[in-house]
Amino acid sequence: GEITLRQDAINPALLERFVRFETGDVFSNDQLRSTQFALEDSNYFSAVRVVPGRRDPETLTVPVTIDAERNRRDRFTVSLGYGTDTELRGRFAWDNRRVNSRGHRSRIELTGSAVLQEAIARYVIPVGDPALEKLEFSAAYINEELGDVDSERIETTAGLTQAMGQWQRVLFTRLQNERSSYPDGTRTEDLLLIPGISYASMPPNFLTGWVRDAAYYVEVSGSPETLGSDASYLRFYGRAERVWPISGPWYVRLRGEFGTSWVNDFSELPASQRFFAGGDRSVRGFALDELSPIEETVSDTGEITRQSVGGEHKIVGSVEIERDFPYNLRGAVFVDAGNAFSDWDTPLEYSVGIGVRWRLPMLLIGVDVAQALSESGKSPRLHLNITQVL
Protein backbone atom coordinates (compact mmCIF):
# COMPACT_ATOMS: atom_id res chain seq x y z
CA GLY A 1 0.00 0.00 0.00
CA GLU A 2 0.91 3.65 0.46
CA ILE A 3 4.38 4.35 1.88
CA THR A 4 4.70 7.39 4.19
CA LEU A 5 8.19 8.74 4.98
CA ARG A 6 8.75 11.06 7.95
CA GLN A 7 12.22 12.50 8.58
CA ASP A 8 14.15 15.76 8.24
CA ALA A 9 17.77 14.58 8.08
CA ILE A 10 18.40 13.90 4.38
CA ASN A 11 16.90 14.56 0.98
CA PRO A 12 13.63 12.60 0.58
CA ALA A 13 14.83 11.21 -2.76
CA LEU A 14 17.88 9.73 -1.02
CA LEU A 15 15.73 8.21 1.72
CA GLU A 16 13.52 6.53 -0.88
CA ARG A 17 16.59 4.73 -2.28
CA PHE A 18 17.10 3.00 1.08
CA VAL A 19 13.59 1.49 1.02
CA ARG A 20 13.70 -2.17 -0.03
CA PHE A 21 10.08 -2.35 -1.29
CA GLU A 22 7.60 -0.40 -3.43
CA THR A 23 3.86 0.17 -3.47
CA GLY A 24 2.34 -2.84 -5.22
CA ASP A 25 4.91 -5.38 -4.01
CA VAL A 26 3.75 -8.51 -2.19
CA PHE A 27 3.89 -7.72 1.55
CA SER A 28 7.03 -9.10 3.23
CA ASN A 29 8.24 -8.71 6.82
CA ASP A 30 11.76 -9.49 5.58
CA GLN A 31 11.66 -6.41 3.34
CA LEU A 32 10.48 -4.29 6.27
CA ARG A 33 13.38 -5.53 8.40
CA SER A 34 15.88 -5.03 5.59
CA THR A 35 14.70 -1.44 5.18
CA GLN A 36 15.01 -0.78 8.91
CA PHE A 37 18.53 -2.24 9.06
CA ALA A 38 19.60 -0.30 5.95
CA LEU A 39 18.40 2.98 7.46
CA GLU A 40 19.97 2.25 10.86
CA ASP A 41 23.26 1.24 9.25
CA SER A 42 23.39 4.53 7.33
CA ASN A 43 24.15 6.40 10.60
CA TYR A 44 21.97 9.30 9.46
CA PHE A 45 19.34 8.43 12.07
CA SER A 46 19.34 7.81 15.82
CA ALA A 47 16.10 5.81 15.71
CA VAL A 48 14.14 4.18 12.89
CA ARG A 49 10.62 2.71 12.97
CA VAL A 50 9.17 0.86 9.99
CA VAL A 51 5.54 0.20 10.96
CA PRO A 52 2.87 -1.57 8.89
CA GLY A 53 -0.63 -0.12 9.25
CA ARG A 54 -4.08 -1.75 9.22
CA ARG A 55 -4.74 -4.18 6.41
CA ASP A 56 -7.37 -3.02 3.92
CA PRO A 57 -9.58 -6.06 3.11
CA GLU A 58 -11.02 -4.37 0.02
CA THR A 59 -7.81 -3.36 -1.74
CA LEU A 60 -5.77 -6.15 -0.11
CA THR A 61 -3.02 -3.68 0.76
CA VAL A 62 -1.06 -2.73 3.88
CA PRO A 63 0.15 0.89 4.26
CA VAL A 64 3.62 1.36 5.74
CA THR A 65 4.95 4.33 7.70
CA ILE A 66 8.67 4.99 8.15
CA ASP A 67 9.63 7.35 10.98
CA ALA A 68 13.30 8.25 11.34
CA GLU A 69 14.85 10.63 13.86
CA ARG A 70 17.88 12.71 12.90
CA ASN A 71 21.19 11.54 14.38
CA ARG A 72 23.85 13.82 15.81
CA ARG A 73 26.06 15.06 13.01
CA ASP A 74 29.46 14.49 14.66
CA ARG A 75 30.77 11.37 16.34
CA PHE A 76 34.18 11.09 18.01
CA THR A 77 35.73 7.72 18.78
CA VAL A 78 38.80 6.87 20.84
CA SER A 79 39.89 3.25 21.19
CA LEU A 80 42.80 1.32 22.64
CA GLY A 81 43.63 -2.31 21.99
CA TYR A 82 46.26 -4.98 21.77
CA GLY A 83 46.98 -7.41 18.96
CA THR A 84 49.62 -10.11 18.79
CA ASP A 85 50.59 -8.76 15.34
CA THR A 86 50.42 -5.04 16.14
CA GLU A 87 51.10 -4.99 19.92
CA LEU A 88 49.59 -1.94 21.68
CA ARG A 89 47.52 0.17 19.31
CA GLY A 90 45.26 3.19 19.49
CA ARG A 91 42.82 4.98 17.22
CA PHE A 92 41.06 8.32 17.11
CA ALA A 93 38.28 9.01 14.58
CA TRP A 94 36.00 11.92 13.80
CA ASP A 95 32.92 11.13 11.69
CA ASN A 96 30.78 13.83 10.13
CA ARG A 97 27.78 11.63 9.44
CA ARG A 98 25.83 14.21 7.50
CA VAL A 99 27.87 16.82 5.65
CA ASN A 100 24.76 17.94 3.74
CA SER A 101 21.19 16.86 2.95
CA ARG A 102 22.46 14.75 0.02
CA GLY A 103 23.94 12.31 2.53
CA HIS A 104 27.62 13.04 1.99
CA ARG A 105 29.85 11.84 4.84
CA SER A 106 33.43 12.46 5.94
CA ARG A 107 35.82 10.71 8.30
CA ILE A 108 39.24 11.55 9.73
CA GLU A 109 41.08 8.65 11.34
CA LEU A 110 44.42 8.46 13.17
CA THR A 111 45.91 5.04 13.99
CA GLY A 112 49.11 4.17 15.81
CA SER A 113 50.76 0.85 16.68
CA ALA A 114 54.21 -0.71 16.78
CA VAL A 115 54.05 -1.55 13.07
CA LEU A 116 51.71 1.08 11.62
CA GLN A 117 51.16 4.82 11.93
CA GLU A 118 48.38 6.12 9.71
CA ALA A 119 46.35 9.29 9.11
CA ILE A 120 43.44 9.08 6.66
CA ALA A 121 40.79 11.57 5.55
CA ARG A 122 37.79 10.20 3.61
CA TYR A 123 34.86 11.82 1.81
CA VAL A 124 31.95 9.54 0.85
CA ILE A 125 29.12 10.25 -1.59
CA PRO A 126 26.23 7.73 -1.71
CA VAL A 127 25.32 6.54 -5.21
CA GLY A 128 22.91 3.95 -6.62
CA ASP A 129 21.70 1.83 -3.72
CA PRO A 130 23.10 3.98 -0.87
CA ALA A 131 23.11 1.04 1.55
CA LEU A 132 25.65 -0.78 -0.64
CA GLU A 133 27.16 1.66 -3.13
CA LYS A 134 29.30 4.79 -2.82
CA LEU A 135 31.86 7.06 -4.41
CA GLU A 136 34.78 7.61 -2.05
CA PHE A 137 37.78 9.94 -2.10
CA SER A 138 40.62 9.65 0.41
CA ALA A 139 44.01 11.08 1.26
CA ALA A 140 46.39 9.23 3.57
CA TYR A 141 49.81 9.31 5.18
CA ILE A 142 51.04 5.79 6.07
CA ASN A 143 54.24 4.73 7.82
CA GLU A 144 54.32 0.94 7.90
CA GLU A 145 56.80 -1.77 8.89
CA LEU A 146 56.63 -4.70 6.45
CA GLY A 147 58.97 -7.47 7.54
CA ASP A 148 62.30 -5.66 7.87
CA VAL A 149 61.42 -3.01 5.27
CA ASP A 150 59.94 0.37 6.14
CA SER A 151 57.34 1.92 3.85
CA GLU A 152 56.48 5.61 4.17
CA ARG A 153 53.90 6.80 1.67
CA ILE A 154 51.35 9.46 0.81
CA GLU A 155 48.30 8.27 -1.11
CA THR A 156 45.27 9.85 -2.73
CA THR A 157 42.55 7.45 -3.89
CA ALA A 158 39.26 7.64 -5.75
CA GLY A 159 37.02 4.56 -5.67
CA LEU A 160 33.56 3.55 -6.85
CA THR A 161 31.85 0.74 -4.89
CA GLN A 162 28.97 -1.05 -6.62
CA ALA A 163 26.77 -4.03 -5.73
CA MET A 164 26.51 -6.78 -8.35
CA GLY A 165 24.30 -9.57 -7.07
CA GLN A 166 26.12 -11.21 -4.16
CA TRP A 167 29.37 -9.40 -5.02
CA GLN A 168 30.61 -5.93 -4.24
CA ARG A 169 32.89 -4.44 -6.89
CA VAL A 170 35.32 -1.57 -6.31
CA LEU A 171 36.94 0.33 -9.18
CA PHE A 172 39.78 2.50 -7.88
CA THR A 173 42.68 4.69 -8.92
CA ARG A 174 45.45 5.54 -6.47
CA LEU A 175 48.25 8.09 -6.79
CA GLN A 176 51.02 7.04 -4.42
CA ASN A 177 54.38 8.51 -3.51
CA GLU A 178 56.35 5.91 -1.51
CA ARG A 179 59.75 5.85 0.13
CA SER A 180 61.04 2.35 0.91
CA SER A 181 63.93 1.83 3.36
CA TYR A 182 65.77 -1.52 3.12
CA PRO A 183 67.94 -3.35 5.67
CA ASP A 184 71.19 -2.62 3.79
CA GLY A 185 70.60 1.11 4.22
CA THR A 186 69.42 1.84 0.69
CA ARG A 187 66.30 3.89 0.02
CA THR A 188 64.10 4.20 -3.02
CA GLU A 189 61.38 6.71 -3.79
CA ASP A 190 58.63 5.87 -6.27
CA LEU A 191 55.71 7.77 -7.73
CA LEU A 192 53.01 5.32 -8.79
CA LEU A 193 49.65 5.66 -10.50
CA ILE A 194 47.77 2.47 -9.58
CA PRO A 195 44.43 1.65 -11.21
CA GLY A 196 42.71 -1.49 -9.95
CA ILE A 197 39.55 -3.52 -9.49
CA SER A 198 38.42 -5.76 -6.63
CA TYR A 199 35.49 -8.08 -5.92
CA ALA A 200 34.32 -9.13 -2.44
CA SER A 201 31.51 -11.55 -1.65
CA MET A 202 28.61 -10.28 0.44
CA PRO A 203 26.60 -12.39 2.90
CA PRO A 204 23.20 -13.40 1.50
CA ASN A 205 21.56 -11.59 4.43
CA PHE A 206 23.79 -8.50 4.33
CA LEU A 207 21.08 -6.11 5.53
CA THR A 208 19.87 -8.33 8.38
CA GLY A 209 23.19 -9.48 9.81
CA TRP A 210 26.78 -10.37 8.93
CA VAL A 211 26.71 -14.10 9.65
CA ARG A 212 28.21 -16.06 6.77
CA ASP A 213 29.81 -19.42 6.10
CA ALA A 214 32.17 -18.18 3.36
CA ALA A 215 34.05 -15.04 2.33
CA TYR A 216 35.98 -14.40 -0.89
CA TYR A 217 38.07 -11.46 -2.12
CA VAL A 218 40.10 -10.88 -5.31
CA GLU A 219 41.99 -7.80 -6.50
CA VAL A 220 43.93 -6.93 -9.64
CA SER A 221 46.01 -3.76 -9.73
CA GLY A 222 49.04 -2.42 -11.53
CA SER A 223 51.15 0.60 -12.30
CA PRO A 224 52.18 1.15 -15.94
CA GLU A 225 55.22 3.27 -16.76
CA THR A 226 53.31 4.58 -19.78
CA LEU A 227 51.18 6.61 -17.34
CA GLY A 228 54.24 8.13 -15.66
CA SER A 229 54.86 5.61 -12.87
CA ASP A 230 58.42 4.95 -11.72
CA ALA A 231 57.78 1.18 -11.62
CA SER A 232 55.79 -0.99 -14.01
CA TYR A 233 54.06 -4.10 -12.67
CA LEU A 234 50.82 -6.09 -12.54
CA ARG A 235 49.64 -7.60 -9.26
CA PHE A 236 46.98 -10.19 -8.37
CA TYR A 237 45.82 -11.05 -4.85
CA GLY A 238 43.02 -13.32 -3.65
CA ARG A 239 41.87 -14.84 -0.37
CA ALA A 240 39.09 -17.20 0.63
CA GLU A 241 37.66 -18.69 3.83
CA ARG A 242 34.87 -21.22 4.21
CA VAL A 243 33.36 -23.39 6.95
CA TRP A 244 31.54 -26.69 6.34
CA PRO A 245 29.58 -28.62 8.99
CA ILE A 246 30.81 -32.23 9.16
CA SER A 247 28.54 -33.95 11.66
CA GLY A 248 26.80 -32.69 14.77
CA PRO A 249 29.01 -30.14 16.52
CA TRP A 250 32.00 -30.72 14.20
CA TYR A 251 33.19 -28.33 11.44
CA VAL A 252 36.06 -28.03 8.99
CA ARG A 253 37.41 -24.59 8.10
CA LEU A 254 39.58 -23.94 5.03
CA ARG A 255 41.41 -20.67 4.50
CA GLY A 256 43.78 -19.65 1.73
CA GLU A 257 45.65 -16.75 0.14
CA PHE A 258 47.37 -16.43 -3.21
CA GLY A 259 49.27 -13.48 -4.59
CA THR A 260 51.51 -13.00 -7.58
CA SER A 261 53.09 -10.10 -9.44
CA TRP A 262 54.63 -9.59 -12.84
CA VAL A 263 57.49 -7.09 -12.85
CA ASN A 264 60.56 -6.79 -15.07
CA ASP A 265 62.91 -5.75 -12.26
CA PHE A 266 61.83 -6.82 -8.76
CA SER A 267 64.15 -4.28 -7.14
CA GLU A 268 61.89 -1.55 -8.56
CA LEU A 269 58.86 -2.87 -6.69
CA PRO A 270 58.16 -0.67 -3.63
CA ALA A 271 57.68 -2.27 -0.23
CA SER A 272 53.88 -1.90 -0.07
CA GLN A 273 53.46 -3.88 -3.30
CA ARG A 274 55.58 -6.85 -2.18
CA PHE A 275 54.23 -9.99 -0.49
CA PHE A 276 54.89 -11.15 3.07
CA ALA A 277 53.49 -14.07 5.09
CA GLY A 278 53.23 -14.98 8.77
CA GLY A 279 51.03 -13.69 11.57
CA ASP A 280 47.59 -14.08 13.12
CA ARG A 281 45.69 -14.58 9.84
CA SER A 282 48.50 -16.24 7.91
CA VAL A 283 50.99 -18.97 8.88
CA ARG A 284 50.61 -19.02 12.65
CA GLY A 285 53.72 -19.92 14.61
CA PHE A 286 55.61 -17.18 12.74
CA ALA A 287 55.64 -13.45 13.47
CA LEU A 288 53.81 -10.91 11.33
CA ASP A 289 55.46 -10.64 7.86
CA GLU A 290 58.35 -12.84 9.00
CA LEU A 291 58.16 -15.15 5.97
CA SER A 292 59.59 -13.76 2.73
CA PRO A 293 62.85 -13.79 0.77
CA ILE A 294 65.80 -13.10 3.06
CA GLU A 295 68.52 -10.52 2.55
CA GLU A 296 71.77 -11.03 4.47
CA THR A 297 73.75 -8.04 5.72
CA VAL A 298 77.21 -8.14 7.31
CA SER A 299 78.08 -5.69 10.08
CA ASP A 300 81.50 -4.14 10.67
CA THR A 301 82.17 -6.85 13.24
CA GLY A 302 81.39 -9.59 10.72
CA GLU A 303 78.00 -10.46 12.22
CA ILE A 304 75.50 -11.71 9.63
CA THR A 305 71.89 -10.53 9.94
CA ARG A 306 69.08 -12.18 7.95
CA GLN A 307 66.14 -9.89 7.22
CA SER A 308 62.81 -10.20 5.36
CA VAL A 309 62.49 -7.93 2.32
CA GLY A 310 59.33 -9.23 0.60
CA GLY A 311 58.68 -11.39 -2.43
CA GLU A 312 56.96 -11.47 -5.81
CA HIS A 313 54.50 -14.24 -4.85
CA LYS A 314 52.63 -15.63 -1.84
CA ILE A 315 50.79 -18.87 -1.04
CA VAL A 316 49.11 -19.57 2.31
CA GLY A 317 46.73 -22.38 3.25
CA SER A 318 45.12 -23.51 6.49
CA VAL A 319 42.97 -26.46 7.57
CA GLU A 320 41.10 -26.38 10.91
CA ILE A 321 38.95 -28.98 12.60
CA GLU A 322 36.55 -27.31 15.06
CA ARG A 323 34.03 -28.51 17.63
CA ASP A 324 31.30 -26.60 19.45
CA PHE A 325 31.15 -26.68 23.25
CA PRO A 326 28.74 -25.20 25.81
CA TYR A 327 28.73 -21.49 26.65
CA ASN A 328 29.26 -20.50 22.96
CA LEU A 329 32.80 -21.86 22.96
CA ARG A 330 34.44 -23.72 20.09
CA GLY A 331 37.74 -25.64 20.13
CA ALA A 332 40.07 -26.01 17.15
CA VAL A 333 43.16 -27.85 15.96
CA PHE A 334 44.86 -26.59 12.81
CA VAL A 335 47.69 -26.94 10.30
CA ASP A 336 49.02 -23.87 8.43
CA ALA A 337 51.41 -23.82 5.48
CA GLY A 338 52.69 -21.05 3.26
CA ASN A 339 55.42 -18.61 2.33
CA ALA A 340 56.18 -15.45 0.39
CA PHE A 341 58.89 -15.90 -2.23
CA SER A 342 60.35 -14.84 -5.56
CA ASP A 343 61.41 -18.32 -6.72
CA TRP A 344 58.65 -20.89 -7.28
CA ASP A 345 61.01 -23.65 -6.05
CA THR A 346 61.02 -22.13 -2.54
CA PRO A 347 59.62 -24.64 0.00
CA LEU A 348 56.62 -23.77 2.14
CA GLU A 349 56.88 -23.20 5.88
CA TYR A 350 54.36 -24.95 8.11
CA SER A 351 53.06 -25.04 11.67
CA VAL A 352 50.43 -26.72 13.85
CA GLY A 353 48.42 -25.50 16.80
CA ILE A 354 45.33 -25.54 18.97
CA GLY A 355 42.87 -22.79 19.80
CA VAL A 356 39.63 -21.80 21.44
CA ARG A 357 36.94 -19.53 19.92
CA TRP A 358 34.16 -17.51 21.51
CA ARG A 359 31.06 -17.32 19.33
CA LEU A 360 29.23 -14.00 19.37
CA PRO A 361 26.12 -13.29 17.23
CA MET A 362 28.19 -11.94 14.32
CA LEU A 363 31.82 -12.63 15.29
CA LEU A 364 34.15 -15.46 16.19
CA ILE A 365 36.99 -14.34 18.48
CA GLY A 366 39.89 -16.79 18.67
CA VAL A 367 42.99 -17.37 20.79
CA ASP A 368 45.53 -19.77 19.24
CA VAL A 369 48.84 -21.29 20.27
CA ALA A 370 50.92 -22.37 17.27
CA GLN A 371 54.26 -24.11 16.89
CA ALA A 372 56.40 -23.74 13.78
CA LEU A 373 57.62 -27.16 12.57
CA SER A 374 59.62 -26.30 9.46
CA GLU A 375 62.13 -24.22 11.44
CA SER A 376 63.84 -25.71 14.44
CA GLY A 377 64.44 -23.79 17.63
CA LYS A 378 61.33 -21.61 17.44
CA SER A 379 59.14 -21.20 20.53
CA PRO A 380 55.33 -21.48 20.43
CA ARG A 381 53.54 -18.24 19.58
CA LEU A 382 50.24 -16.84 20.85
CA HIS A 383 47.85 -15.46 18.20
CA LEU A 384 44.59 -13.51 18.52
CA ASN A 385 42.16 -13.38 15.59
CA ILE A 386 38.63 -12.34 14.65
CA THR A 387 36.51 -13.64 11.78
CA GLN A 388 32.93 -13.12 10.58
CA VAL A 389 32.90 -16.51 8.88
CA LEU A 390 31.02 -18.69 11.38
Coordinates of C-alpha atoms in Angstrom, one line a residue, residues 10 13 42 54 59 65 83 85 89 99 144 156 167-168 185 206 226-227 247 256 260 295 306 337 361 365 369 381 384:
I10 CA 18.4 13.9 4.4
A13 CA 14.8 11.2 -2.8
S42 CA 23.4 4.5 7.3
R54 CA -4.1 -1.8 9.2
T59 CA -7.8 -3.4 -1.7
T65 CA 4.9 4.3 7.7
G83 CA 47.0 -7.4 19.0
D85 CA 50.6 -8.8 15.3
R89 CA 47.5 0.2 19.3
V99 CA 27.9 16.8 5.7
E144 CA 54.3 0.9 7.9
T156 CA 45.3 9.9 -2.7
W167 CA 29.4 -9.4 -5.0
Q168 CA 30.6 -5.9 -4.2
G185 CA 70.6 1.1 4.2
F206 CA 23.8 -8.5 4.3
T226 CA 53.3 4.6 -19.8
L227 CA 51.2 6.6 -17.3
S247 CA 28.5 -33.9 11.7
G256 CA 43.8 -19.6 1.7
T260 CA 51.5 -13.0 -7.6
E295 CA 68.5 -10.5 2.6
R306 CA 69.1 -12.2 8.0
A337 CA 51.4 -23.8 5.5
P361 CA 26.1 -13.3 17.2
I365 CA 37.0 -14.3 18.5
V369 CA 48.8 -21.3 20.3
R381 CA 53.5 -18.2 19.6
L384 CA 44.6 -13.5 18.5

